[in-house]
Short mmCIF file of C-alpha atoms and ligand atoms in Angstrom, two decimals:
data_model
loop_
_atom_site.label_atom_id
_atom_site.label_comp_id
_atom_site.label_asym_id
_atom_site.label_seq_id
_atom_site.Cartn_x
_atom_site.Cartn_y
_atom_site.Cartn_z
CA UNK A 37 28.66 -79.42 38.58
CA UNK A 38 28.96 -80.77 42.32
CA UNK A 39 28.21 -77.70 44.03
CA UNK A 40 24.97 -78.04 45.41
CA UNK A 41 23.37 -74.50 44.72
CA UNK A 42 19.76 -73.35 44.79
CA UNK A 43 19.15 -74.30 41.48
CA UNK A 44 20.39 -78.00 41.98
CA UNK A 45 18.01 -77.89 45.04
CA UNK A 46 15.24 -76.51 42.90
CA UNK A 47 15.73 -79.21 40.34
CA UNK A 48 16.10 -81.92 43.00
CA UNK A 49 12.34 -81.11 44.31
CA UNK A 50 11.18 -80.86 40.61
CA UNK A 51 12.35 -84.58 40.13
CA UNK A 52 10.87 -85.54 43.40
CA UNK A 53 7.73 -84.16 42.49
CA UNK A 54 7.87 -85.60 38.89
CA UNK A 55 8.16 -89.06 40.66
CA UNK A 56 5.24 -88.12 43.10
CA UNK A 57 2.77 -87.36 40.36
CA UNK A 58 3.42 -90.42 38.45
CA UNK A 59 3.05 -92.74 41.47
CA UNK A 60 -0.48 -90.82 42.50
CA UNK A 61 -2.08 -91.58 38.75
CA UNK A 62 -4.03 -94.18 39.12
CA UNK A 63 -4.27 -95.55 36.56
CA UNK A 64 -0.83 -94.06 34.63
CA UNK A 65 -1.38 -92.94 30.80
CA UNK A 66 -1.13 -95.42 28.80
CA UNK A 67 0.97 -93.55 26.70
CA UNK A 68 1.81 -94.51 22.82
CA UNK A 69 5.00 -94.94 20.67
CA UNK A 70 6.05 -92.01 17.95
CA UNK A 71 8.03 -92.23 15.01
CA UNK A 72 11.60 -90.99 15.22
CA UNK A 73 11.18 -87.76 13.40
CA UNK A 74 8.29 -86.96 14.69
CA UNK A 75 10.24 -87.54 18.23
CA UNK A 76 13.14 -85.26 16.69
CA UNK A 77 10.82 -82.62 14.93
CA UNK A 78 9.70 -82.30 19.14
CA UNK A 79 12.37 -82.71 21.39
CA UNK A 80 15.17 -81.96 18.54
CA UNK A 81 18.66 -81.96 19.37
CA UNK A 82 19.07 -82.99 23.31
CA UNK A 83 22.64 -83.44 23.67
CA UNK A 84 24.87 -80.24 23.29
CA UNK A 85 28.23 -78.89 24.54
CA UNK A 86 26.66 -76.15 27.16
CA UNK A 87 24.08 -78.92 28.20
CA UNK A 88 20.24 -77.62 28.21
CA UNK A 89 19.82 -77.45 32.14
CA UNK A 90 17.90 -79.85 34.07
CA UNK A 91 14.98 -78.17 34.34
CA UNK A 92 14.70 -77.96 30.55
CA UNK A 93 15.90 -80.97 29.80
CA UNK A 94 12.87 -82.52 32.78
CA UNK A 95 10.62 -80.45 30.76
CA UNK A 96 11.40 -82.53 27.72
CA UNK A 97 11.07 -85.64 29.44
CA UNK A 98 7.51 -85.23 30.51
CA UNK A 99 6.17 -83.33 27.87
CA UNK A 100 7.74 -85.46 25.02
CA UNK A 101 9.43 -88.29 25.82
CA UNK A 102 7.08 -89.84 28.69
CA UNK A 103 4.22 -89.63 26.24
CA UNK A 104 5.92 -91.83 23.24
CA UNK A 105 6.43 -94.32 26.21
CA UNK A 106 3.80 -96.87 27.26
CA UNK A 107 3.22 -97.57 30.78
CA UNK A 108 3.33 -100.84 31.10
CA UNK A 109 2.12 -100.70 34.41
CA UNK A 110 -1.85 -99.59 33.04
CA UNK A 111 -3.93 -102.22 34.22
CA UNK A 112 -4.96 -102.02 30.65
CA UNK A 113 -1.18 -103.38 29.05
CA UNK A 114 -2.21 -107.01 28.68
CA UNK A 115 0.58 -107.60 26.18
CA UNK A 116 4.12 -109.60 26.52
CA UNK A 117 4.19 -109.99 30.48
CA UNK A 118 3.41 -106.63 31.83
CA UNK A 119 5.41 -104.86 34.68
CA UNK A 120 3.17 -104.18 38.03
CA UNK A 121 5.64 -102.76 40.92
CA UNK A 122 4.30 -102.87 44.02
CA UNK A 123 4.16 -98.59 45.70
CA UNK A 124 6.60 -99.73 48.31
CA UNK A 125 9.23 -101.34 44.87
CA UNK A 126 8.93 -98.27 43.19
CA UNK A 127 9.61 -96.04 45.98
CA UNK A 128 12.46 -98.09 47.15
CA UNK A 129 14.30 -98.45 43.78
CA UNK A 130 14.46 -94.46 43.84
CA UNK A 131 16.52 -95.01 47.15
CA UNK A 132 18.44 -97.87 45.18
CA UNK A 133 19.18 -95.11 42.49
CA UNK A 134 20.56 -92.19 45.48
CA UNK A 135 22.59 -94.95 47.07
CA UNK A 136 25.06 -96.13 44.73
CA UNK A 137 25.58 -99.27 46.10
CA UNK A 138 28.11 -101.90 44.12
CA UNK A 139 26.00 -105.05 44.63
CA UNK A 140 28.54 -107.32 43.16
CA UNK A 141 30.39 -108.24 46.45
CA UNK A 142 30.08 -108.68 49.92
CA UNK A 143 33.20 -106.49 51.13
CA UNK A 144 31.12 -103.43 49.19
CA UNK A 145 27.57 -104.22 49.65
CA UNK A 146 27.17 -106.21 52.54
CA UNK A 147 23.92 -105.08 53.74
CA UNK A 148 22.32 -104.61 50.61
CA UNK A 149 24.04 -108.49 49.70
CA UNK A 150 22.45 -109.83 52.54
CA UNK A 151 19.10 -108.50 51.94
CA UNK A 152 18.81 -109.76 48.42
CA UNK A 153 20.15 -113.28 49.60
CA UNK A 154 16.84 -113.48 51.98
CA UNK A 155 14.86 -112.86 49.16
CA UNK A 156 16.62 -115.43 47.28
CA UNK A 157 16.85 -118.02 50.09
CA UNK A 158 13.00 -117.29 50.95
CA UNK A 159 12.34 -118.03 47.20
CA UNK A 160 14.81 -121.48 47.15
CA UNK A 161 12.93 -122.37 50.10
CA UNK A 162 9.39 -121.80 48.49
CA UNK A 163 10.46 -123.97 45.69
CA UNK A 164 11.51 -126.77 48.18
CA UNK A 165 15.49 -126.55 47.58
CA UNK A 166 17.67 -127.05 50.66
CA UNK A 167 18.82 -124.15 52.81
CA UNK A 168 21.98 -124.02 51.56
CA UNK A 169 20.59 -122.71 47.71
CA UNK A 170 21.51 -119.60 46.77
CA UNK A 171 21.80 -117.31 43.77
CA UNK A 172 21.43 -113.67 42.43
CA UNK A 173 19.18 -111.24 40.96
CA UNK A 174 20.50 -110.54 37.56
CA UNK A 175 19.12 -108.35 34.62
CA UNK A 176 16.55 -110.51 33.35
CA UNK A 177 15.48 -114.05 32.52
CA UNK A 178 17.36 -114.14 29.21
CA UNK A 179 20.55 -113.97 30.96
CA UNK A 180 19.72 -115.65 34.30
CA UNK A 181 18.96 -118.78 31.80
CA UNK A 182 22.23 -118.39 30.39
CA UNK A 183 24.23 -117.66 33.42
CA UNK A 184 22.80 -121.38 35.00
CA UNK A 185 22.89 -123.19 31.63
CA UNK A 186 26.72 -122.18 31.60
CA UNK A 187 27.07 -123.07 35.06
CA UNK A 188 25.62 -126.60 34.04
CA UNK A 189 27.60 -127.35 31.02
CA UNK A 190 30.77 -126.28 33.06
CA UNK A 191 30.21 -128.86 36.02
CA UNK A 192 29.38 -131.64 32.96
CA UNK A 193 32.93 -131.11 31.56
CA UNK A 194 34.43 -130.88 35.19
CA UNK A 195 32.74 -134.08 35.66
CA UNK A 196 34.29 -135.59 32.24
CA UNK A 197 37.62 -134.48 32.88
CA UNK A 198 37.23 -136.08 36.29
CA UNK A 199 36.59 -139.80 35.07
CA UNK A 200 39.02 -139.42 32.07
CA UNK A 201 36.18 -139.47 29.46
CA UNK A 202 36.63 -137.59 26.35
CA UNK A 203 34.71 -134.18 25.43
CA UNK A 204 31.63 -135.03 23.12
CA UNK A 205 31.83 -133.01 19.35
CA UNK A 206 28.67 -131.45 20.42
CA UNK A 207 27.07 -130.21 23.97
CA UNK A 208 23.42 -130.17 24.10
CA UNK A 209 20.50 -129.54 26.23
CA UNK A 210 17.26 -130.29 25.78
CA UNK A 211 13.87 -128.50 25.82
CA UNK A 212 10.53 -127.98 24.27
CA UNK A 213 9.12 -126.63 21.16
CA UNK A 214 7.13 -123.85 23.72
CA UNK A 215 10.38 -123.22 25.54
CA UNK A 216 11.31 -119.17 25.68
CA UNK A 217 13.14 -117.47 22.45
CA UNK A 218 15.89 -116.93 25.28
CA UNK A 219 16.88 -120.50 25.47
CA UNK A 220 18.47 -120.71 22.04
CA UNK A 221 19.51 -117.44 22.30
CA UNK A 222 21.54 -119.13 25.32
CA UNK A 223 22.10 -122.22 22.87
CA UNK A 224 23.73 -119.88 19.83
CA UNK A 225 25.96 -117.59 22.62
CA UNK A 226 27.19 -121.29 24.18
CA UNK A 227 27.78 -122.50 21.00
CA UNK A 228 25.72 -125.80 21.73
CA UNK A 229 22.76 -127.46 20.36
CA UNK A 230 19.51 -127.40 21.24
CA UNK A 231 17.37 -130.98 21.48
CA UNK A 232 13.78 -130.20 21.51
CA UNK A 233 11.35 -132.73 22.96
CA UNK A 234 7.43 -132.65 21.31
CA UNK A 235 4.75 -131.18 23.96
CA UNK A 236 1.21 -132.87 24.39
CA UNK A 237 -1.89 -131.21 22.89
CA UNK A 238 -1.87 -128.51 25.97
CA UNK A 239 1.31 -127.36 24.81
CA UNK A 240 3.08 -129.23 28.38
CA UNK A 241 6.27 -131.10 28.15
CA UNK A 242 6.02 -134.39 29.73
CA UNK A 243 8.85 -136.98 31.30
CA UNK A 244 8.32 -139.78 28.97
CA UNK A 245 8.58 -137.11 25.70
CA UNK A 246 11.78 -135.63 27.35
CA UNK A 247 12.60 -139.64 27.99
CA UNK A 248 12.43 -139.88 24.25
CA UNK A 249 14.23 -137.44 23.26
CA UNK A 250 17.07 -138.27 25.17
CA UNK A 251 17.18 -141.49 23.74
CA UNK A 252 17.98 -140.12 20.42
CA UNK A 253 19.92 -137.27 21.41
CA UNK A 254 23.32 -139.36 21.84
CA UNK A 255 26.32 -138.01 23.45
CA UNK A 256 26.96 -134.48 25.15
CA UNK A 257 23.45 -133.93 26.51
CA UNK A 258 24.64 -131.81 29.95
CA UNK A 259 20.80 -130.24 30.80
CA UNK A 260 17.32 -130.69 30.17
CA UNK A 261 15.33 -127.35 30.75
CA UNK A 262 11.36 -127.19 32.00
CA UNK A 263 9.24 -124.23 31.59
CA UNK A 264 6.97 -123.56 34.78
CA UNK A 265 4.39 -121.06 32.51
CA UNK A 266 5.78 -120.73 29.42
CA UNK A 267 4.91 -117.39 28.11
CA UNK A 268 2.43 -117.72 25.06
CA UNK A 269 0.05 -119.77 27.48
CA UNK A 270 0.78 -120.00 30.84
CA UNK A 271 1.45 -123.75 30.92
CA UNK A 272 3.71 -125.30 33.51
CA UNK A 273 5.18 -128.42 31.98
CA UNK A 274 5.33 -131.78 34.27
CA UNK A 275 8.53 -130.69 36.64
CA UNK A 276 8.20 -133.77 38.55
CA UNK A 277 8.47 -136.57 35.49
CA UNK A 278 11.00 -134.28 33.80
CA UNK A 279 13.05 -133.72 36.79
CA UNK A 280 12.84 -137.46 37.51
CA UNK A 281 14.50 -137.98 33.88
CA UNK A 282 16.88 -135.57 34.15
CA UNK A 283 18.08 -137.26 37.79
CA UNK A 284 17.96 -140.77 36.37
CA UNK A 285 20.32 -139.68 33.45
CA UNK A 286 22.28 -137.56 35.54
CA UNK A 287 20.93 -134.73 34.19
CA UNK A 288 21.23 -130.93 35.57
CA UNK A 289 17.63 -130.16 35.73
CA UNK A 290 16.86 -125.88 35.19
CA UNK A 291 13.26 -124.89 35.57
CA UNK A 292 12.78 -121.85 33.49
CA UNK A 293 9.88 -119.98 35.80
CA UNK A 294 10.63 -116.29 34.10
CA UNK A 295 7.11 -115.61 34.46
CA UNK A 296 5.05 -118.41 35.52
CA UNK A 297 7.40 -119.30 38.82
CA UNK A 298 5.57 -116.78 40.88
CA UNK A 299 2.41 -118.75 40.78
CA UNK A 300 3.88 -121.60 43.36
CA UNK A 301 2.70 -119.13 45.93
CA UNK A 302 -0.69 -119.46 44.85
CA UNK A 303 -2.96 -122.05 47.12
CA UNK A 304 -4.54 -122.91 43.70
CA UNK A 305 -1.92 -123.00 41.55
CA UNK A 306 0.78 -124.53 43.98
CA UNK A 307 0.19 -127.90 42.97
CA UNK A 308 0.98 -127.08 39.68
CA UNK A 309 4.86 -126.85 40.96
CA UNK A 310 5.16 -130.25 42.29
CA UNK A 311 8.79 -131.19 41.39
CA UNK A 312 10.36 -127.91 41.86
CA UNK A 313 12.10 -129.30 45.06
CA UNK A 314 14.36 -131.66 42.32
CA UNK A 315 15.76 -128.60 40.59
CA UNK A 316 19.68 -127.68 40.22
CA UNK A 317 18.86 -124.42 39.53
CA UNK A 318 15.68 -122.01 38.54
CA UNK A 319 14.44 -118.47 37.55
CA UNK A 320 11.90 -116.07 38.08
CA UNK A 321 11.68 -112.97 36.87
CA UNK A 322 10.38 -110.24 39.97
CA UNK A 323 9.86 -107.80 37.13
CA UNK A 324 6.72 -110.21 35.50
CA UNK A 325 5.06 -111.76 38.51
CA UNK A 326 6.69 -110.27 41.49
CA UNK A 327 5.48 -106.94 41.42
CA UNK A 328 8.70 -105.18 41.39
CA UNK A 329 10.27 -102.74 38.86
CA UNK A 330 12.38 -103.67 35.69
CA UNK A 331 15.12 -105.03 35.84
CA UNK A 332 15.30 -108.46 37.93
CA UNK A 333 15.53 -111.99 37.37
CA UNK A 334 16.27 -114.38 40.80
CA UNK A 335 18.36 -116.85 39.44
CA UNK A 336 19.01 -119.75 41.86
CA UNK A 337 21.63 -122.93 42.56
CA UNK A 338 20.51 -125.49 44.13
CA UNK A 339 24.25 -126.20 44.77
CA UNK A 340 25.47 -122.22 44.54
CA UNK A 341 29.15 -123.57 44.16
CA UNK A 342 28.33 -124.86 40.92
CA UNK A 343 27.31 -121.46 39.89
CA UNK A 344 30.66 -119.62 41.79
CA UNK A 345 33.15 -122.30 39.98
CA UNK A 346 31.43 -121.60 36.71
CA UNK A 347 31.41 -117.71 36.54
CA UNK A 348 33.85 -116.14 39.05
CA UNK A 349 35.96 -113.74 37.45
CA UNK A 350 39.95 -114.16 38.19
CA UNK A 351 42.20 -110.97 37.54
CA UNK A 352 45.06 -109.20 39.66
CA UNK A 353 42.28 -106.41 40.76
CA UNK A 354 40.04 -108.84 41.93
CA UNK A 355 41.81 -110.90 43.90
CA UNK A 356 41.11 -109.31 46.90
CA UNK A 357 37.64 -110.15 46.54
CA UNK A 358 37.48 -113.70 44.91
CA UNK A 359 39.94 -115.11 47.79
CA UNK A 360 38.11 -114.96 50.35
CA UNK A 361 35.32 -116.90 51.71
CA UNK A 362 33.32 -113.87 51.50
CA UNK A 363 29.52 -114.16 49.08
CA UNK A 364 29.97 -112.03 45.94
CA UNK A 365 26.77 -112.24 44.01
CA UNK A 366 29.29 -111.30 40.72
CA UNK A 367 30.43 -114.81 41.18
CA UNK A 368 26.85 -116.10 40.59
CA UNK A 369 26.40 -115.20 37.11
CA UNK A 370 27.60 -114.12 33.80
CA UNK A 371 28.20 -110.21 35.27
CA UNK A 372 30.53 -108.27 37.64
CA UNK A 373 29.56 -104.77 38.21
CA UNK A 374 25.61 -104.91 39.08
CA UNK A 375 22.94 -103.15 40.93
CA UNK A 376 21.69 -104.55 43.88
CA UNK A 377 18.42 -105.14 41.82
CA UNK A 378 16.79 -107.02 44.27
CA UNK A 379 16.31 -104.41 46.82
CA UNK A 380 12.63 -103.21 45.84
CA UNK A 381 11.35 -106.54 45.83
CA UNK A 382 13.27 -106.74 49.68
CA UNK A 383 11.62 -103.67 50.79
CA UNK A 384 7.93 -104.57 49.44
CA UNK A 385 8.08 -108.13 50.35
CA UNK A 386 9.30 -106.86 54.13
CA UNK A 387 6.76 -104.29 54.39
CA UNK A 388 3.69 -105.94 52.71
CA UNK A 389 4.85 -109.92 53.93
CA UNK A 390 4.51 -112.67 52.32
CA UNK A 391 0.67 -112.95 52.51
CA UNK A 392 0.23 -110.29 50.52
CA UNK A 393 1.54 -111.35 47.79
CA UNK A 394 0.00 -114.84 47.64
CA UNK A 395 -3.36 -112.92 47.40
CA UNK A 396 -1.98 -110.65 44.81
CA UNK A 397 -1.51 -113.85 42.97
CA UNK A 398 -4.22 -115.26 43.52
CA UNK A 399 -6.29 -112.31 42.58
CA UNK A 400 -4.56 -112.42 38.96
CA UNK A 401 -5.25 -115.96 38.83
CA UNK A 402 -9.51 -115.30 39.45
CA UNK A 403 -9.27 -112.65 36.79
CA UNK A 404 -7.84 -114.99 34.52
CA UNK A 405 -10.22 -118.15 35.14
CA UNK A 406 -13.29 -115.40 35.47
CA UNK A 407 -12.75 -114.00 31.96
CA UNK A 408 -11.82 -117.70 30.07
CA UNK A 409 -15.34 -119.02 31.51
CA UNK A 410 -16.90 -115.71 29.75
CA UNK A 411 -14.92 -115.79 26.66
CA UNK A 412 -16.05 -120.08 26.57
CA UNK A 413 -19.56 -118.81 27.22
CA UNK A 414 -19.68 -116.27 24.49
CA UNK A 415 -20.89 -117.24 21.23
CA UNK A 416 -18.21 -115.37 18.98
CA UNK A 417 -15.43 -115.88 21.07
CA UNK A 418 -13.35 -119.44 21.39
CA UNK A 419 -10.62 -120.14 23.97
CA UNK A 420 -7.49 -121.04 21.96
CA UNK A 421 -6.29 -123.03 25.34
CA UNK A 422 -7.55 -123.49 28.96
CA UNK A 423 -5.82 -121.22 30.96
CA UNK A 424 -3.16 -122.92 34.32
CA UNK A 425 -2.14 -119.71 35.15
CA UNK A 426 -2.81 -115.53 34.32
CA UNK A 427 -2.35 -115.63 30.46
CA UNK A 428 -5.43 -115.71 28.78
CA UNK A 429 -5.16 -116.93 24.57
CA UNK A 430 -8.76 -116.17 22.64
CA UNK A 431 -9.79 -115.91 19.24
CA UNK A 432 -13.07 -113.69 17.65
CA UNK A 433 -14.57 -116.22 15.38
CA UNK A 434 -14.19 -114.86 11.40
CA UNK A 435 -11.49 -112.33 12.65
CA UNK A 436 -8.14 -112.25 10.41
CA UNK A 437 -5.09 -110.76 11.07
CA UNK A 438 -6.07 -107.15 10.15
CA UNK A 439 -9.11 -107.46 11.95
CA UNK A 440 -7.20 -107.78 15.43
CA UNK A 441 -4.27 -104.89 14.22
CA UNK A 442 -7.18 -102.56 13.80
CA UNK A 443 -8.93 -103.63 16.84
CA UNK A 444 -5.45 -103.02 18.95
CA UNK A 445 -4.36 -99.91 17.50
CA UNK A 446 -7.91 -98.30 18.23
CA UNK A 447 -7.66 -99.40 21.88
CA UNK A 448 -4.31 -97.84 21.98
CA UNK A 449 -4.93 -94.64 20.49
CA UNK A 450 -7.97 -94.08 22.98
CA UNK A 451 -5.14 -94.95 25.92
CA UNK A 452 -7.84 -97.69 26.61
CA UNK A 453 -5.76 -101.15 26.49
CA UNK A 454 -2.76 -102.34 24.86
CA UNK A 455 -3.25 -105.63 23.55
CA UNK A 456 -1.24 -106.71 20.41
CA UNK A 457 -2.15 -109.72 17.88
CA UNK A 458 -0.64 -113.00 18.67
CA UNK A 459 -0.63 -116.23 16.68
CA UNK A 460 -0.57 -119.90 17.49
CA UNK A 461 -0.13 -122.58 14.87
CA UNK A 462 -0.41 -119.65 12.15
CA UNK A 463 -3.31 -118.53 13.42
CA UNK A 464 -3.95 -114.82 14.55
CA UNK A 465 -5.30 -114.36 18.23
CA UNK A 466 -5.87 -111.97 21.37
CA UNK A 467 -3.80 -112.65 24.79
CA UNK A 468 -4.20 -111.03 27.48
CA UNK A 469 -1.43 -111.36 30.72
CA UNK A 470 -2.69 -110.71 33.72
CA UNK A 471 -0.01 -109.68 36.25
CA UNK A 472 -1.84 -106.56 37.26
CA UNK A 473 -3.72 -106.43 40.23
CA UNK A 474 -5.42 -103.32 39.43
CA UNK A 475 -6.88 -104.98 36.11
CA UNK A 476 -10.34 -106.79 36.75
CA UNK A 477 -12.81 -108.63 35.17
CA UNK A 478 -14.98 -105.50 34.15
CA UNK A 479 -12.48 -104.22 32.33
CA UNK A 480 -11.59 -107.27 30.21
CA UNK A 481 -15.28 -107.35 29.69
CA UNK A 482 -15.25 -104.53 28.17
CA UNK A 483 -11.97 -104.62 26.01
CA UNK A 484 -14.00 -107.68 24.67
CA UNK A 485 -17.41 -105.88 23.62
CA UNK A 486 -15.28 -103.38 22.17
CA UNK A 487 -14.45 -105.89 19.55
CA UNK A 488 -17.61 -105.64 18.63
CA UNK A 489 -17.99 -101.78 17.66
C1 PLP B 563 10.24 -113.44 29.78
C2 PLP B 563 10.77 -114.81 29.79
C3 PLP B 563 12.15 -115.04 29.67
C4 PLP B 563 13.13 -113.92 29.43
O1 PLP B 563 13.15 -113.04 30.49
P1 PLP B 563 13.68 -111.55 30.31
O2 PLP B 563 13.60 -110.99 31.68
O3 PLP B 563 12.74 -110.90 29.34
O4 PLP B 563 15.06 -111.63 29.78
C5 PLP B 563 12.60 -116.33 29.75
N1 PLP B 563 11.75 -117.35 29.93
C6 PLP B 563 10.41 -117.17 30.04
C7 PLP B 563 9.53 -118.36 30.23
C8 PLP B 563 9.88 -115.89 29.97
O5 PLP B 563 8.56 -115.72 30.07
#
């Protein structure tokens, strides 16, 4: 199995050549789910005791299982957040994949380690945190909002045991009704209760509503959590009131930028961000915004200690690494083994700068505003929101539910767009994310008129 032989040689330039093909489409297939059986009736029984051979089981891949996959790098996926990589992400994270790097420490992976930690520190310093922030890329926002909530309840109860003060019954943290599903899937795995504070008609949390809610929330609050772009609308709640609240109570303050964080690099959008700089800790997701392949989320300390004393892991074998002074992105987070994810972001943001991506940004950002100012000027179609960032919320005037589900699932099966139903309040709408800077205006154009056929 380790020899390498012609054939392994052969199959080595096959895969090579796979990659190639799919990075020259431009655009990719869309590409659409199947059933199970109908998957099965095709590619049948895969795994077997003799093994199919890699050319075979390649063959499979492409001819079967790519196609029952959607590309949700088309500049015509407009659902969820989408996933644009960057040529130079892609092509590195095959290089990630022949490495085998253990990113999880510095004695291992101290090139890759210190790589990443530019990123990170370049990001921190973006955001306005002090030099001395610092994080780690981990698999996604779900658990990078975990991994610094934990962090934050942990320095609260240092901080009790400290002064002598008794643990409350209940820890809580607060956050709004908009807030991502992630945060009380954090809240249920934590074992802690969630306060949520109301949002004003736009959907943004503001300081006095989070100055409320703390009011009523009574003992054990440890965080309040902002969204900068919360993911239905793109709204970026008021970071500078709520971090001022937070501070005044003495408050960890986590801005949950998953999607919308990238957007601080925008020269029209920045603004939007003011308050950032008062933030214990943050996310953003490079696999949303950031142009870089699945999966990353930069999760960063403002105070990276507070992270380390929250999630190191202690154990005879590890010992060596955990005593010394040494940076071991395992002890940022709820992980230990982990890929040094944040490589193809590295390579693309070193080879394209920083520029680049500010216009990428930006670019997403004139889509967005170009197509809300024709869906307000259209006489069938109504704005459910005004856009702050890329996501795009509209509703067909008279349309129900089914009307939309028949409307998506023809633009899927002609590998045109992939844009599912959303609702707001109960109601059924369109959204379309724009993270893509190979989708423009025209198209979104005409993914409208074809609501209209
Ligand atoms: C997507 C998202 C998350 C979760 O991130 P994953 O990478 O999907 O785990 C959290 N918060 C916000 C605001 C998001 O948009």
């Amino acid at each position: 199995m380790h020899k390498v032989n012609d054939a392994s040689v052969e199959l080595r330039e096959k895969v090579f050549e796979y990659a190639r093909t799919r990075m020259n489409f431009s655009p990719p297939p869309l590409d659409s789910p199947l059933p199970e059986a109908d998957l099965f009736s095709k590619a049948g029984q895969t795994i077997t005791e003799s093994g199919l051979g890699g050319l075979a089981s390649l063959d499979l891949f492409g001819q079967v299982l790519a196609p029952a996959t959607i590309s949700t790098d088309h500049p015509g996926y407009l659902s969820f957040i989408p996933c644009a990589p960057t040529e130079a992400s892609k092509l590195f994270d095959l290089i990630v994949s022949a490495s085998a790097i253990y990113g999880g420490s510095w004695m291992e992976g101290a090139g890759a380690v210190f790589a990443e930690n530019q990123v990170l520190s370049w990001l921190a310093s973006e955001a306005g945190l002090p030099v001395t922030a610092g994080g780690v890329f981990v698999q996604g926002g779900t658990l990078g909002n975990l991994s610094a909530l934990v962090a934050a309840r942990h320095k609260a109860k240092a901080a009790r045991v400290l002064a002598g003060k008794a643990m409350p019954q209940t820890w809580k943290f607060i956050c709004s009704s908009e807030a991502h599903s992630s945060l009380k899937a954090a809240a249920a795995v934590m074992d802690v209760e969630i306060i949520k504070a109301a949002v004003d008609s736009n959907g943004k949390l503001r300081g006095t509503s989070v100055a409320e809610a703390l009011a009523g929330a009574g003992d054990g609050v440890f965080a309040v959590v902002a969204t900068a772009g919360t993911t239905n609308f793109g709204i970026v709640d008021d970071l500078d009131a709520i971090g001022q609240v937070a501070k005044q109570a003495g408050l960890w303050f986590h801005v949950d930028g998953a999607y919308g964080l990238a957007a601080m690099l925008a020269e029209s959008t920045k603004s939007l961000f003011k308050g950032l700089d008062r933030a214990d800790s943050f996310i953003v997701d490079p696999h949303k915004w950031l142009y870089a392949p699945f999966d990353a989320c930069a999760l960063v300390y403002r105070d990276p200690e507070d992270g380390r004393k929250a999630h190191t892991q202690h154990g005879e074998y590890l010992d060596i690494l955990t005593e010394t002074g040494d940076w071991n992105p395992s002890d940022y987070a709820y992980n230990l083994t982990r890929r040094p994810r944040g490589l193809p972001l590295w390579f693309s943001l070193a080879t394209h700068g920083v520029a680049a991506y500010r216009e990428a940004i930006e670019s997403n950002n004139r889509v967005a505003r170009q197509i809300s100012t024709f869906i307000e000027q259209s006489d069938t179609l109504d704005l459910v929101r005004k856009p702050e960032l890329s996501v795009v919320v509209f509703t067909k005037r008279g349309w129900q539910l089914a009307d939309y589900e028949a409307w998506s699932a023809k633009l899927l099966a002609r590998g045109e767009a992939f844009v599912v139903p959303s609702s707001h309040l109960g109601q059924p709408n369109a959204r379309f994310a724009i993270v893509n800077p190979q989708t423009t205006f025209e198209q979104l154009v005409a993914i409208l008129n074809s609501m209209d056929e």
